[in-house]
Amino acid sequence: MQFATAVLTDPSIPVSARQNALNRIFSDPGVPSSSTTSSFWLQEPRVFDRISSPLPEEVDVVIVGSGITGASIARSLLENGTSPSILMLEARSICSGATGRNGGHILETADEYAEFADMFGVEEAKKLMRFRLGHLSEMLAVAKELGIAEESQARKVQFLSVYFGEEPWKHALERLRRFKADMPEEAAEWISFEGEEIPKDFHLSRARGIVAGPAGALWPYKFVTGVLEHLLEKYPENFRIEEQTSVEEIETTSTFYKVKTSRGTVNARHVIHCTNAHVSHLVPGLRGRIFPVRGQMSAQTPGRSFPSQGNDHSWIFNYDRGFDYLTQLPGGQMMLGGGFAQGEHGGLEELGIPTDSEMSMYIDIHLSGALPAIFGRNDWGGVSGEPVQAMWTGNMAFSSDGFPWVGRLPESATGRPEVGRGGEWVCAAFGGEGMVQAWFSGRALASMLLAGDKVLGQGVDTDLEWFPRQLLSTKERFDTTGLPREIIDTSHRASL
């Protein structure tokens, strides 16, 4: 949960480098830059043509951000609310942020179950796991329902979580034992292999052991844009999207939030912040509580000897330091991301970076050479054409306590008073695990908004017993979380 912030307490890293990272974390992330690296997922952009008409003067809800979170919220509000008018604003092109740059991996290994149980007790841990595990079947079902499963390549696979060292493997087996003992129904498909038991057709002869279970993979950009196109077609009078429209400032009146954009001002009763890594630009109180972390992805050509497994498997490779994640498209491309721990100062230099216009040379070196070493050069074989078809970066958002923030924002976070029956809301900080947290978080936030707005949510069932309390945005959480602003170095030992 906290791998990104762990480097801030690493005494082997100079205090000055860690303080610089903290300074970046507490800085204004700004709006997404127009300068970007080229994501493989965005090679066939949708033509939304959403900047030709003037902005509406007034709407019920403004959603800032057009990724998977915003799509989920819009869908839930439109399907369950009483004819809300919704305007979605995107600073760049639709779904060009984190969702259009991630790994497309619907992966929950259940490794964190034991940690959750130790922290919150067994029942709370089960609730957290059911929330995360439920995303696989739900997202595949949505793709099927909307007729976008083939286009978005949404599919169920078996994940292979691969361990190379003896001690990490022992710990993995113990985590698996606890998960299967406490949640036998949910863990029914989880199995383990070790040593000679590892199937030869996995081509993982260097592995000490493997935990396998259900996962999913898809083309994230095509999934989200498919959802948004469906909503535009079904709710033409209630839903609008405006891209190339950045939100620059928010002010309040007695009845509205005045959302000031690069193209004019819109009055809204509710404003929902779904900008993840950029959320603290408009909500400065969240600086130090939610912060950007730059991640790196690649699309690579498989070796000629490697059999296509795109419809069968996905992978996570666990190293002594850090991990990588991998899916294979039905067309053959290997979508490999990670390398965080192999970055400068163990990944520290990726903390607080709110832009996706540059890449880490060290992570590039790691990702570019990882696959032949992992699968074995004989099993991999030579590559026909360009080995690395694309390399790009994207901005994740992490939180200081390791959980997403979902719900109404307190005034202490925004610095703005609440307006009438409306409010400001946040749904962000998925810690690099948005594919197993964002969709249901969006649904939960929509339910919270409808529950509090008796006009938009009239007669709506807004039961939220299923939603984990650890993710809720509350004043108490705001008051008790947040990183310190300075690294303290005492007695020649650096610590937070």
Tab-separated table of C-alpha atoms in Angstrom:
chain	number	residue	atom	x	y	z
A	1	MET	CA	0.000	0.000	0.000
A	2	GLN	CA	2.736	2.444	0.950
A	3	PHE	CA	5.595	1.466	-1.358
A	4	ALA	CA	5.742	4.932	-2.929
A	5	THR	CA	6.190	6.783	0.363
A	6	ALA	CA	8.547	4.196	1.901
A	7	VAL	CA	11.491	5.799	0.095
A	8	LEU	CA	10.908	8.999	2.079
A	9	THR	CA	12.105	7.192	5.214
A	10	ASP	CA	15.021	5.357	3.610
A	11	PRO	CA	18.180	6.506	5.482
A	12	SER	CA	20.400	5.360	2.605
A	13	ILE	CA	18.975	8.180	0.457
A	14	PRO	CA	20.407	11.673	1.089
A	15	VAL	CA	18.231	13.907	3.233
A	16	SER	CA	18.405	16.632	0.580
A	17	ALA	CA	16.939	14.307	-2.059
A	18	ARG	CA	14.102	13.272	0.232
A	19	GLN	CA	13.379	16.870	1.204
A	20	ASN	CA	13.237	17.822	-2.473
A	21	ALA	CA	10.675	15.048	-3.000
A	22	LEU	CA	8.568	16.386	-0.112
A	23	ASN	CA	8.787	19.879	-1.561
A	24	ARG	CA	7.442	18.553	-4.859
A	25	ILE	CA	4.660	16.676	-3.040
A	26	PHE	CA	3.509	19.908	-1.374
A	27	SER	CA	3.709	21.926	-4.598
A	28	ASP	CA	0.797	22.873	-6.846
A	29	PRO	CA	0.575	20.132	-9.526
A	30	GLY	CA	-1.110	22.543	-11.936
A	31	VAL	CA	-3.301	21.431	-14.828
A	32	PRO	CA	-2.184	18.642	-17.196
A	33	SER	CA	0.523	19.848	-19.557
A	34	SER	CA	-0.106	19.836	-23.297
A	35	SER	CA	3.347	18.282	-23.770
A	36	THR	CA	3.164	14.499	-23.290
A	37	THR	CA	4.823	11.219	-24.122
A	38	SER	CA	2.948	9.095	-26.673
A	39	SER	CA	0.855	6.350	-25.090
A	40	PHE	CA	0.354	3.184	-27.155
A	41	TRP	CA	-3.286	3.082	-26.004
A	42	LEU	CA	-4.009	6.479	-27.577
A	43	GLN	CA	-2.793	5.631	-31.077
A	44	GLU	CA	-6.383	5.561	-32.403
A	45	PRO	CA	-7.999	8.590	-30.737
A	46	ARG	CA	-11.771	8.961	-30.670
A	47	VAL	CA	-13.105	12.060	-32.399
A	48	PHE	CA	-15.417	13.634	-29.835
A	49	ASP	CA	-15.362	17.144	-31.369
A	50	ARG	CA	-16.514	18.665	-28.111
A	51	ILE	CA	-15.175	22.231	-28.295
A	52	SER	CA	-17.378	23.775	-30.994
A	53	SER	CA	-20.332	24.981	-28.924
A	54	PRO	CA	-20.324	27.513	-26.051
A	55	LEU	CA	-20.344	26.185	-22.508
A	56	PRO	CA	-23.716	25.998	-20.766
A	57	GLU	CA	-24.397	28.748	-18.254
A	58	GLU	CA	-25.671	26.401	-15.560
A	59	VAL	CA	-25.619	22.654	-14.799
A	60	ASP	CA	-26.364	20.459	-11.847
A	61	VAL	CA	-22.983	18.719	-11.826
A	62	VAL	CA	-19.535	19.486	-13.200
A	63	ILE	CA	-17.189	16.482	-13.368
A	64	VAL	CA	-13.560	17.539	-13.712
A	65	GLY	CA	-11.680	14.722	-15.450
A	66	SER	CA	-12.633	12.199	-18.143
A	67	GLY	CA	-10.942	8.966	-17.082
A	68	ILE	CA	-12.439	5.787	-15.692
A	69	THR	CA	-13.508	7.509	-12.457
A	70	GLY	CA	-15.403	10.294	-14.199
A	71	ALA	CA	-17.028	7.802	-16.577
A	72	SER	CA	-18.253	5.688	-13.671
A	73	ILE	CA	-19.670	8.693	-11.823
A	74	ALA	CA	-21.423	10.060	-14.897
A	75	ARG	CA	-22.968	6.676	-15.673
A	76	SER	CA	-24.220	6.182	-12.113
A	77	LEU	CA	-25.670	9.692	-11.843
A	78	LEU	CA	-27.429	9.483	-15.202
A	79	GLU	CA	-28.845	6.004	-14.620
A	80	ASN	CA	-29.946	6.571	-11.012
A	81	GLY	CA	-30.574	10.295	-10.646
A	82	THR	CA	-33.618	12.350	-11.508
A	83	SER	CA	-32.534	13.788	-14.877
A	84	PRO	CA	-29.356	15.572	-13.708
A	85	SER	CA	-27.590	17.888	-16.131
A	86	ILE	CA	-23.912	16.925	-16.211
A	87	LEU	CA	-20.932	18.642	-17.808
A	88	MET	CA	-17.635	16.738	-17.991
A	89	LEU	CA	-14.545	18.920	-18.454
A	90	GLU	CA	-11.159	17.693	-19.667
A	91	ALA	CA	-8.037	19.867	-19.897
A	92	ARG	CA	-6.600	17.854	-22.789
A	93	SER	CA	-8.278	15.266	-24.992
A	94	ILE	CA	-10.751	12.754	-23.586
A	95	CYS	CA	-9.194	10.027	-21.416
A	96	SER	CA	-5.643	11.172	-22.146
A	97	GLY	CA	-4.563	11.132	-18.511
A	98	ALA	CA	-3.822	8.220	-16.175
A	99	THR	CA	-6.528	5.900	-17.556
A	100	GLY	CA	-5.244	6.311	-21.094
A	101	ARG	CA	-1.726	5.521	-19.907
A	102	ASN	CA	-2.065	2.684	-17.401
A	103	GLY	CA	-1.433	-1.037	-17.783
A	104	GLY	CA	-5.005	-2.098	-18.585
A	105	HIS	CA	-4.666	-4.758	-15.896
A	106	ILE	CA	-7.672	-5.606	-13.681
A	107	LEU	CA	-5.490	-7.251	-11.067
A	108	GLU	CA	-6.104	-7.986	-7.399
A	109	THR	CA	-3.565	-10.495	-6.098
A	110	ALA	CA	-5.093	-10.483	-2.572
A	111	ASP	CA	-1.600	-10.015	-1.146
A	112	GLU	CA	-2.853	-7.141	0.996
A	113	TYR	CA	-5.570	-9.156	2.731
A	114	ALA	CA	-3.272	-10.122	5.612
A	115	GLU	CA	-2.130	-6.531	6.068
A	116	PHE	CA	-5.730	-5.298	6.088
A	117	ALA	CA	-6.708	-7.984	8.617
A	118	ASP	CA	-3.852	-7.019	10.924
A	119	MET	CA	-4.744	-3.332	10.688
A	120	PHE	CA	-8.541	-3.376	10.772
A	121	GLY	CA	-9.660	-6.896	11.737
A	122	VAL	CA	-10.953	-9.760	9.639
A	123	GLU	CA	-14.418	-8.388	8.816
A	124	GLU	CA	-13.115	-5.013	7.667
A	125	ALA	CA	-10.442	-6.760	5.611
A	126	LYS	CA	-13.066	-8.922	3.932
A	127	LYS	CA	-15.081	-5.838	3.043
A	128	LEU	CA	-12.053	-4.176	1.494
A	129	MET	CA	-11.204	-7.285	-0.501
A	130	ARG	CA	-14.750	-7.819	-1.776
A	131	PHE	CA	-14.800	-4.207	-2.931
A	132	ARG	CA	-11.560	-4.673	-4.878
A	133	LEU	CA	-12.254	-8.179	-6.182
A	134	GLY	CA	-15.691	-7.190	-7.454
A	135	HIS	CA	-14.240	-4.935	-10.148
A	136	LEU	CA	-13.261	-7.825	-12.416
A	137	SER	CA	-16.731	-9.225	-13.007
A	138	GLU	CA	-18.350	-5.781	-12.998
A	139	MET	CA	-16.117	-4.209	-15.635
A	140	LEU	CA	-16.331	-7.243	-17.902
A	141	ALA	CA	-20.117	-7.169	-17.490
A	142	VAL	CA	-20.279	-3.452	-18.394
A	143	ALA	CA	-18.181	-4.042	-21.510
A	144	LYS	CA	-20.504	-6.857	-22.556
A	145	GLU	CA	-23.672	-4.892	-21.778
A	146	LEU	CA	-22.554	-1.915	-23.865
A	147	GLY	CA	-21.294	-4.060	-26.730
A	148	ILE	CA	-17.704	-2.845	-26.392
A	149	ALA	CA	-16.092	-6.066	-25.123
A	150	GLU	CA	-14.522	-6.957	-28.467
A	151	GLU	CA	-13.354	-3.450	-29.270
A	152	SER	CA	-11.888	-2.868	-25.810
A	153	GLN	CA	-10.455	-6.429	-25.733
A	154	ALA	CA	-12.022	-6.948	-22.298
A	155	ARG	CA	-11.214	-10.494	-21.197
A	156	LYS	CA	-10.720	-12.663	-18.165
A	157	VAL	CA	-7.293	-14.243	-17.724
A	158	GLN	CA	-5.322	-16.054	-15.045
A	159	PHE	CA	-2.737	-13.871	-13.364
A	160	LEU	CA	0.647	-15.373	-12.530
A	161	SER	CA	2.322	-13.622	-9.596
A	162	VAL	CA	5.930	-14.737	-9.929
A	163	TYR	CA	8.522	-14.895	-7.127
A	164	PHE	CA	12.213	-15.468	-7.674
A	165	GLY	CA	13.593	-15.466	-4.115
A	166	GLU	CA	13.123	-17.969	-1.287
A	167	GLU	CA	12.117	-15.555	1.477
A	168	PRO	CA	9.624	-13.541	-0.618
A	169	TRP	CA	8.070	-16.840	-1.724
A	170	LYS	CA	7.621	-18.024	1.870
A	171	HIS	CA	5.876	-14.787	2.770
A	172	ALA	CA	3.664	-15.061	-0.333
A	173	LEU	CA	2.556	-18.558	0.666
A	174	GLU	CA	1.650	-17.365	4.147
A	175	ARG	CA	-0.398	-14.480	2.747
A	176	LEU	CA	-2.160	-16.908	0.415
A	177	ARG	CA	-2.870	-19.307	3.297
A	178	ARG	CA	-4.536	-16.555	5.337
A	179	PHE	CA	-6.615	-15.331	2.412
A	180	LYS	CA	-7.869	-18.813	1.533
A	181	ALA	CA	-8.594	-19.643	5.185
A	182	ASP	CA	-10.653	-16.505	5.845
A	183	MET	CA	-12.297	-16.038	2.428
A	184	PRO	CA	-12.585	-19.546	0.947
A	185	GLU	CA	-15.396	-18.691	-1.472
A	186	GLU	CA	-13.646	-15.656	-2.949
A	187	ALA	CA	-10.287	-17.480	-3.010
A	188	ALA	CA	-11.563	-20.615	-4.751
A	189	GLU	CA	-9.641	-19.920	-7.974
A	190	TRP	CA	-6.350	-19.056	-6.234
A	191	ILE	CA	-3.669	-21.756	-6.497
A	192	SER	CA	0.098	-21.952	-6.094
A	193	PHE	CA	2.936	-23.673	-7.936
A	194	GLU	CA	6.540	-24.102	-6.846
A	195	GLY	CA	9.694	-25.709	-8.123
A	196	GLU	CA	9.040	-28.658	-10.421
A	197	GLU	CA	5.275	-28.113	-10.137
A	198	ILE	CA	5.477	-24.957	-12.284
A	199	PRO	CA	4.038	-25.868	-15.708
A	200	LYS	CA	6.601	-25.820	-18.488
A	201	ASP	CA	4.269	-23.884	-20.761
A	202	PHE	CA	4.477	-20.931	-18.353
A	203	HIS	CA	8.081	-20.447	-19.597
A	204	LEU	CA	9.130	-19.306	-16.125
A	205	SER	CA	11.894	-21.733	-15.283
A	206	ARG	CA	13.683	-19.145	-13.132
A	207	ALA	CA	10.718	-18.765	-10.775
A	208	ARG	CA	10.888	-20.077	-7.215
A	209	GLY	CA	7.110	-20.060	-6.973
A	210	ILE	CA	3.935	-18.690	-8.524
A	211	VAL	CA	0.555	-17.673	-7.097
A	212	ALA	CA	-2.194	-17.782	-9.722
A	213	GLY	CA	-5.731	-16.441	-9.685
A	214	PRO	CA	-8.411	-14.641	-11.727
A	215	ALA	CA	-7.644	-11.304	-13.350
A	216	GLY	CA	-8.699	-9.257	-16.327
A	217	ALA	CA	-7.182	-7.176	-19.078
A	218	LEU	CA	-8.525	-4.587	-21.497
A	219	TRP	CA	-7.678	-1.570	-23.649
A	220	PRO	CA	-8.480	1.094	-21.018
A	221	TYR	CA	-8.894	4.030	-23.411
A	222	LYS	CA	-11.341	2.123	-25.615
A	223	PHE	CA	-13.313	0.933	-22.589
A	224	VAL	CA	-13.775	4.430	-21.149
A	225	THR	CA	-14.472	6.171	-24.452
A	226	GLY	CA	-16.941	3.412	-25.276
A	227	VAL	CA	-18.793	4.099	-22.013
A	228	LEU	CA	-18.789	7.848	-22.641
A	229	GLU	CA	-20.054	7.501	-26.216
A	230	HIS	CA	-22.917	5.337	-24.946
A	231	LEU	CA	-23.860	7.994	-22.380
A	232	LEU	CA	-23.746	10.780	-24.961
A	233	GLU	CA	-26.038	8.796	-27.232
A	234	LYS	CA	-28.468	7.739	-24.494
A	235	TYR	CA	-28.636	11.055	-22.621
A	236	PRO	CA	-28.079	13.765	-25.266
A	237	GLU	CA	-30.031	16.402	-23.325
A	238	ASN	CA	-28.398	15.716	-19.966
A	239	PHE	CA	-24.757	14.903	-20.631
A	240	ARG	CA	-22.075	16.979	-22.315
A	241	ILE	CA	-18.312	16.588	-22.626
A	242	GLU	CA	-15.961	19.478	-23.324
A	243	GLU	CA	-12.307	18.672	-23.970
A	244	GLN	CA	-9.399	21.145	-24.249
A	245	THR	CA	-11.147	22.982	-21.419
A	246	SER	CA	-9.084	23.316	-18.258
A	247	VAL	CA	-10.603	24.418	-14.956
A	248	GLU	CA	-8.566	27.349	-13.679
A	249	GLU	CA	-10.412	28.434	-10.554
A	250	ILE	CA	-13.536	27.796	-8.485
A	251	GLU	CA	-15.425	30.518	-6.629
A	252	THR	CA	-18.679	30.394	-4.700
A	253	THR	CA	-21.874	32.394	-4.510
A	254	SER	CA	-24.824	31.750	-2.228
A	255	THR	CA	-26.331	29.306	-4.723
A	256	PHE	CA	-23.607	28.118	-7.122
A	257	TYR	CA	-20.034	27.105	-7.604
A	258	LYS	CA	-18.611	29.342	-10.306
A	259	VAL	CA	-16.339	27.021	-12.288
A	260	LYS	CA	-13.952	29.242	-14.237
A	261	THR	CA	-12.421	27.512	-17.246
A	262	SER	CA	-10.135	28.409	-20.128
A	263	ARG	CA	-13.303	28.862	-22.217
A	264	GLY	CA	-15.629	30.648	-19.829
A	265	THR	CA	-17.520	30.196	-16.565
A	266	VAL	CA	-20.141	27.578	-15.677
A	267	ASN	CA	-22.421	27.717	-12.626
A	268	ALA	CA	-22.825	24.334	-10.932
A	269	ARG	CA	-24.500	23.013	-7.823
A	270	HIS	CA	-21.958	20.214	-7.456
A	271	VAL	CA	-18.322	19.945	-8.506
A	272	ILE	CA	-16.666	16.519	-8.568
A	273	HIS	CA	-12.873	16.394	-8.676
A	274	CYS	CA	-11.684	13.305	-10.608
A	275	THR	CA	-8.293	14.641	-11.649
A	276	ASN	CA	-6.293	12.189	-9.506
A	277	ALA	CA	-2.662	13.423	-9.663
A	278	HIS	CA	-3.802	17.013	-10.295
A	279	VAL	CA	-6.558	17.148	-7.683
A	280	SER	CA	-4.720	19.442	-5.263
A	281	HIS	CA	-4.455	22.174	-7.908
A	282	LEU	CA	-8.093	23.080	-7.255
A	283	VAL	CA	-8.189	21.602	-3.734
A	284	PRO	CA	-5.005	22.957	-2.131
A	285	GLY	CA	-5.813	21.470	1.259
A	286	LEU	CA	-5.115	18.011	-0.159
A	287	ARG	CA	-1.443	18.782	-0.800
A	288	GLY	CA	0.582	16.356	1.283
A	289	ARG	CA	-2.457	14.084	1.512
A	290	ILE	CA	-2.808	13.288	-2.216
A	291	PHE	CA	0.194	13.652	-4.489
A	292	PRO	CA	1.354	12.660	-7.977
A	293	VAL	CA	3.717	9.793	-8.716
A	294	ARG	CA	5.023	9.303	-12.242
A	295	GLY	CA	4.729	5.772	-13.620
A	296	GLN	CA	6.226	4.284	-16.765
A	297	MET	CA	4.764	1.861	-19.305
A	298	SER	CA	5.931	0.166	-22.483
A	299	ALA	CA	4.567	-1.784	-25.443
A	300	GLN	CA	7.045	-4.429	-26.568
A	301	THR	CA	7.330	-6.997	-29.341
A	302	PRO	CA	7.354	-10.606	-28.075
A	303	GLY	CA	10.228	-12.887	-28.933
A	304	ARG	CA	9.688	-15.266	-31.843
A	305	SER	CA	9.863	-18.307	-29.524
A	306	PHE	CA	7.341	-16.972	-27.004
A	307	PRO	CA	3.830	-18.364	-27.510
A	308	SER	CA	0.960	-15.889	-27.422
A	309	GLN	CA	-0.775	-15.961	-24.016
A	310	GLY	CA	-2.844	-12.800	-24.312
A	311	ASN	CA	-6.148	-14.618	-23.763
A	312	ASP	CA	-4.775	-16.865	-21.046
A	313	HIS	CA	-2.433	-15.074	-18.662
A	314	SER	CA	-1.265	-11.814	-17.196
A	315	TRP	CA	1.738	-11.419	-14.939
A	316	ILE	CA	3.236	-9.620	-11.976
A	317	PHE	CA	6.954	-10.093	-11.315
A	318	ASN	CA	8.065	-9.658	-7.709
A	319	TYR	CA	11.705	-8.720	-7.207
A	320	ASP	CA	13.891	-8.117	-4.195
A	321	ARG	CA	13.109	-4.439	-4.778
A	322	GLY	CA	9.824	-3.580	-6.433
A	323	PHE	CA	7.711	-5.302	-9.065
A	324	ASP	CA	6.596	-5.121	-12.707
A	325	TYR	CA	3.198	-5.905	-14.262
A	326	LEU	CA	2.491	-7.341	-17.684
A	327	THR	CA	-0.379	-8.180	-19.996
A	328	GLN	CA	-0.248	-9.414	-23.563
A	329	LEU	CA	-2.704	-8.151	-26.138
A	330	PRO	CA	-4.476	-10.665	-28.382
A	331	GLY	CA	-2.483	-9.021	-31.186
A	332	GLY	CA	0.758	-9.986	-29.466
A	333	GLN	CA	2.122	-6.796	-27.905
A	334	MET	CA	3.570	-7.170	-24.408
A	335	MET	CA	2.329	-4.297	-22.228
A	336	LEU	CA	4.973	-4.047	-19.491
A	337	GLY	CA	4.978	-1.408	-16.786
A	338	GLY	CA	6.643	-0.789	-13.464
A	339	GLY	CA	10.322	-0.401	-12.693
A	340	PHE	CA	9.562	2.137	-9.959
A	341	ALA	CA	12.168	0.760	-7.544
A	342	GLN	CA	14.763	0.755	-10.323
A	343	GLY	CA	14.374	4.510	-10.768
A	344	GLU	CA	16.762	7.085	-9.372
A	345	HIS	CA	17.072	6.828	-5.585
A	346	GLY	CA	14.781	3.808	-5.553
A	347	GLY	CA	11.932	5.688	-7.225
A	348	LEU	CA	12.153	8.804	-5.067
A	349	GLU	CA	12.632	11.028	-8.109
A	350	GLU	CA	9.222	9.942	-9.451
A	351	LEU	CA	7.407	11.323	-6.381
A	352	GLY	CA	5.656	14.642	-6.789
A	353	ILE	CA	6.074	14.682	-10.591
A	354	PRO	CA	2.754	15.899	-12.119
A	355	THR	CA	3.803	15.753	-15.779
A	356	ASP	CA	3.890	12.897	-18.306
A	357	SER	CA	6.207	14.588	-20.809
A	358	GLU	CA	9.470	12.884	-19.765
A	359	MET	CA	10.741	9.422	-18.858
A	360	SER	CA	13.244	7.966	-16.415
A	361	MET	CA	16.323	6.643	-18.188
A	362	TYR	CA	16.890	4.089	-15.420
A	363	ILE	CA	13.355	2.718	-15.658
A	364	ASP	CA	13.644	2.693	-19.445
A	365	ILE	CA	16.786	0.537	-19.172
A	366	HIS	CA	15.047	-1.858	-16.785
A	367	LEU	CA	11.806	-2.262	-18.741
A	368	SER	CA	13.588	-2.573	-22.079
A	369	GLY	CA	15.637	-5.542	-20.907
A	370	ALA	CA	13.371	-7.317	-18.423
A	371	LEU	CA	11.338	-9.754	-20.537
A	372	PRO	CA	14.113	-11.874	-22.119
A	373	ALA	CA	15.705	-12.243	-18.687
A	374	ILE	CA	12.442	-13.215	-16.985
A	375	PHE	CA	11.239	-15.757	-19.525
A	376	GLY	CA	14.712	-16.986	-20.470
A	377	ARG	CA	16.468	-16.071	-23.682
A	378	ASN	CA	15.914	-19.477	-25.256
A	379	ASP	CA	12.175	-19.421	-24.538
A	380	TRP	CA	11.978	-15.789	-25.634
A	381	GLY	CA	13.981	-15.904	-28.842
A	382	GLY	CA	14.934	-13.071	-31.148
A	383	VAL	CA	12.575	-10.217	-31.924
A	384	SER	CA	11.294	-9.341	-35.377
A	385	GLY	CA	11.217	-5.598	-35.852
A	386	GLU	CA	11.362	-2.964	-33.131
A	387	PRO	CA	11.768	-4.582	-29.649
A	388	VAL	CA	10.161	-1.628	-27.837
A	389	GLN	CA	7.253	-0.270	-29.851
A	390	ALA	CA	6.444	2.528	-27.408
A	391	MET	CA	7.535	3.858	-24.018
A	392	TRP	CA	5.575	6.496	-22.125
A	393	THR	CA	4.743	7.873	-18.712
A	394	GLY	CA	1.564	8.719	-16.805
A	395	ASN	CA	0.699	10.266	-13.474
A	396	MET	CA	-0.742	8.166	-10.702
A	397	ALA	CA	-1.975	9.645	-7.431
A	398	PHE	CA	-1.091	8.229	-4.028
A	399	SER	CA	-2.398	9.221	-0.618
A	400	SER	CA	-0.500	9.658	2.628
A	401	ASP	CA	-2.449	6.851	4.321
A	402	GLY	CA	-2.545	4.485	1.343
A	403	PHE	CA	-6.280	4.645	0.538
A	404	PRO	CA	-8.316	6.529	-2.071
A	405	TRP	CA	-10.327	9.595	-1.087
A	406	VAL	CA	-14.011	9.287	-1.962
A	407	GLY	CA	-16.793	11.610	-0.861
A	408	ARG	CA	-17.667	15.181	0.056
A	409	LEU	CA	-14.750	17.513	0.657
A	410	PRO	CA	-14.664	19.415	3.952
A	411	GLU	CA	-14.350	23.201	3.760
A	412	SER	CA	-10.919	22.897	5.375
A	413	ALA	CA	-9.728	21.074	2.222
A	414	THR	CA	-11.174	23.448	-0.374
A	415	GLY	CA	-11.019	26.754	1.477
A	416	ARG	CA	-14.465	27.448	0.043
A	417	PRO	CA	-17.848	27.404	1.808
A	418	GLU	CA	-20.438	24.828	0.776
A	419	VAL	CA	-23.157	26.114	-1.521
A	420	GLY	CA	-26.865	25.587	-0.899
A	421	ARG	CA	-27.809	21.956	-1.450
A	422	GLY	CA	-24.661	21.315	-3.448
A	423	GLY	CA	-21.065	20.497	-2.577
A	424	GLU	CA	-17.564	19.734	-3.740
A	425	TRP	CA	-16.593	16.095	-4.007
A	426	VAL	CA	-13.439	14.065	-4.567
A	427	CYS	CA	-12.786	10.655	-6.056
A	428	ALA	CA	-9.040	10.198	-6.404
A	429	ALA	CA	-5.745	8.710	-5.140
A	430	PHE	CA	-5.987	5.093	-6.266
A	431	GLY	CA	-2.309	4.376	-5.652
A	432	GLY	CA	-1.647	2.766	-9.013
A	433	GLU	CA	-4.543	0.349	-8.496
A	434	GLY	CA	-7.338	2.247	-10.164
A	435	MET	CA	-8.555	-0.737	-12.173
A	436	VAL	CA	-9.662	-2.454	-8.948
A	437	GLN	CA	-10.825	0.645	-7.067
A	438	ALA	CA	-11.973	3.454	-9.364
A	439	TRP	CA	-15.178	2.068	-10.917
A	440	PHE	CA	-16.920	1.212	-7.644
A	441	SER	CA	-15.528	4.351	-5.984
A	442	GLY	CA	-17.228	6.371	-8.707
A	443	ARG	CA	-20.464	4.509	-8.144
A	444	ALA	CA	-20.242	5.125	-4.385
A	445	LEU	CA	-19.609	8.834	-4.837
A	446	ALA	CA	-22.613	9.142	-7.138
A	447	SER	CA	-24.748	7.467	-4.475
A	448	MET	CA	-23.459	9.867	-1.805
A	449	LEU	CA	-24.272	12.871	-3.961
A	450	LEU	CA	-27.770	11.625	-4.767
A	451	ALA	CA	-28.405	10.810	-1.112
A	452	GLY	CA	-27.591	14.386	-0.151
A	453	ASP	CA	-29.480	16.081	-2.978
A	454	LYS	CA	-33.204	15.517	-2.529
A	455	VAL	CA	-33.965	16.872	-5.991
A	456	LEU	CA	-31.480	14.884	-8.054
A	457	GLY	CA	-31.741	11.801	-5.843
A	458	GLN	CA	-35.472	11.682	-5.209
A	459	GLY	CA	-36.517	8.104	-4.454
A	460	VAL	CA	-33.060	6.667	-5.163
A	461	ASP	CA	-31.720	3.717	-3.171
A	462	THR	CA	-28.372	4.950	-1.863
A	463	ASP	CA	-27.330	2.075	0.391
A	464	LEU	CA	-23.563	2.206	0.922
A	465	GLU	CA	-23.049	-0.596	3.430
A	466	TRP	CA	-20.805	-2.297	0.887
A	467	PHE	CA	-18.353	0.609	0.660
A	468	PRO	CA	-15.195	0.458	2.845
A	469	ARG	CA	-15.019	3.221	5.433
A	470	GLN	CA	-11.237	3.578	4.944
A	471	LEU	CA	-11.861	5.284	1.591
A	472	LEU	CA	-14.295	7.911	2.844
A	473	SER	CA	-13.433	11.585	2.660
A	474	THR	CA	-14.129	13.003	6.109
A	475	LYS	CA	-13.013	15.974	8.178
A	476	GLU	CA	-11.534	13.593	10.740
A	477	ARG	CA	-9.423	11.918	8.079
A	478	PHE	CA	-8.387	15.306	6.722
A	479	ASP	CA	-7.316	16.429	10.204
A	480	THR	CA	-5.347	13.268	11.022
A	481	THR	CA	-3.531	12.457	7.777
A	482	GLY	CA	-0.873	14.170	5.759
A	483	LEU	CA	2.866	13.935	5.357
A	484	PRO	CA	5.175	16.205	7.355
A	485	ARG	CA	6.674	19.087	5.430
A	486	GLU	CA	10.254	18.453	6.500
A	487	ILE	CA	12.648	15.520	6.764
A	488	ILE	CA	14.253	15.489	10.202
A	489	ASP	CA	17.822	14.219	10.404
A	490	THR	CA	18.857	13.440	13.997
A	491	SER	CA	21.979	11.682	15.294
A	492	HIS	CA	23.142	11.009	11.738
A	493	ARG	CA	20.009	8.935	11.126
A	494	ALA	CA	17.442	10.363	8.743
A	495	SER	CA	13.772	9.790	9.445
A	496	LEU	CA	10.425	11.434	8.918
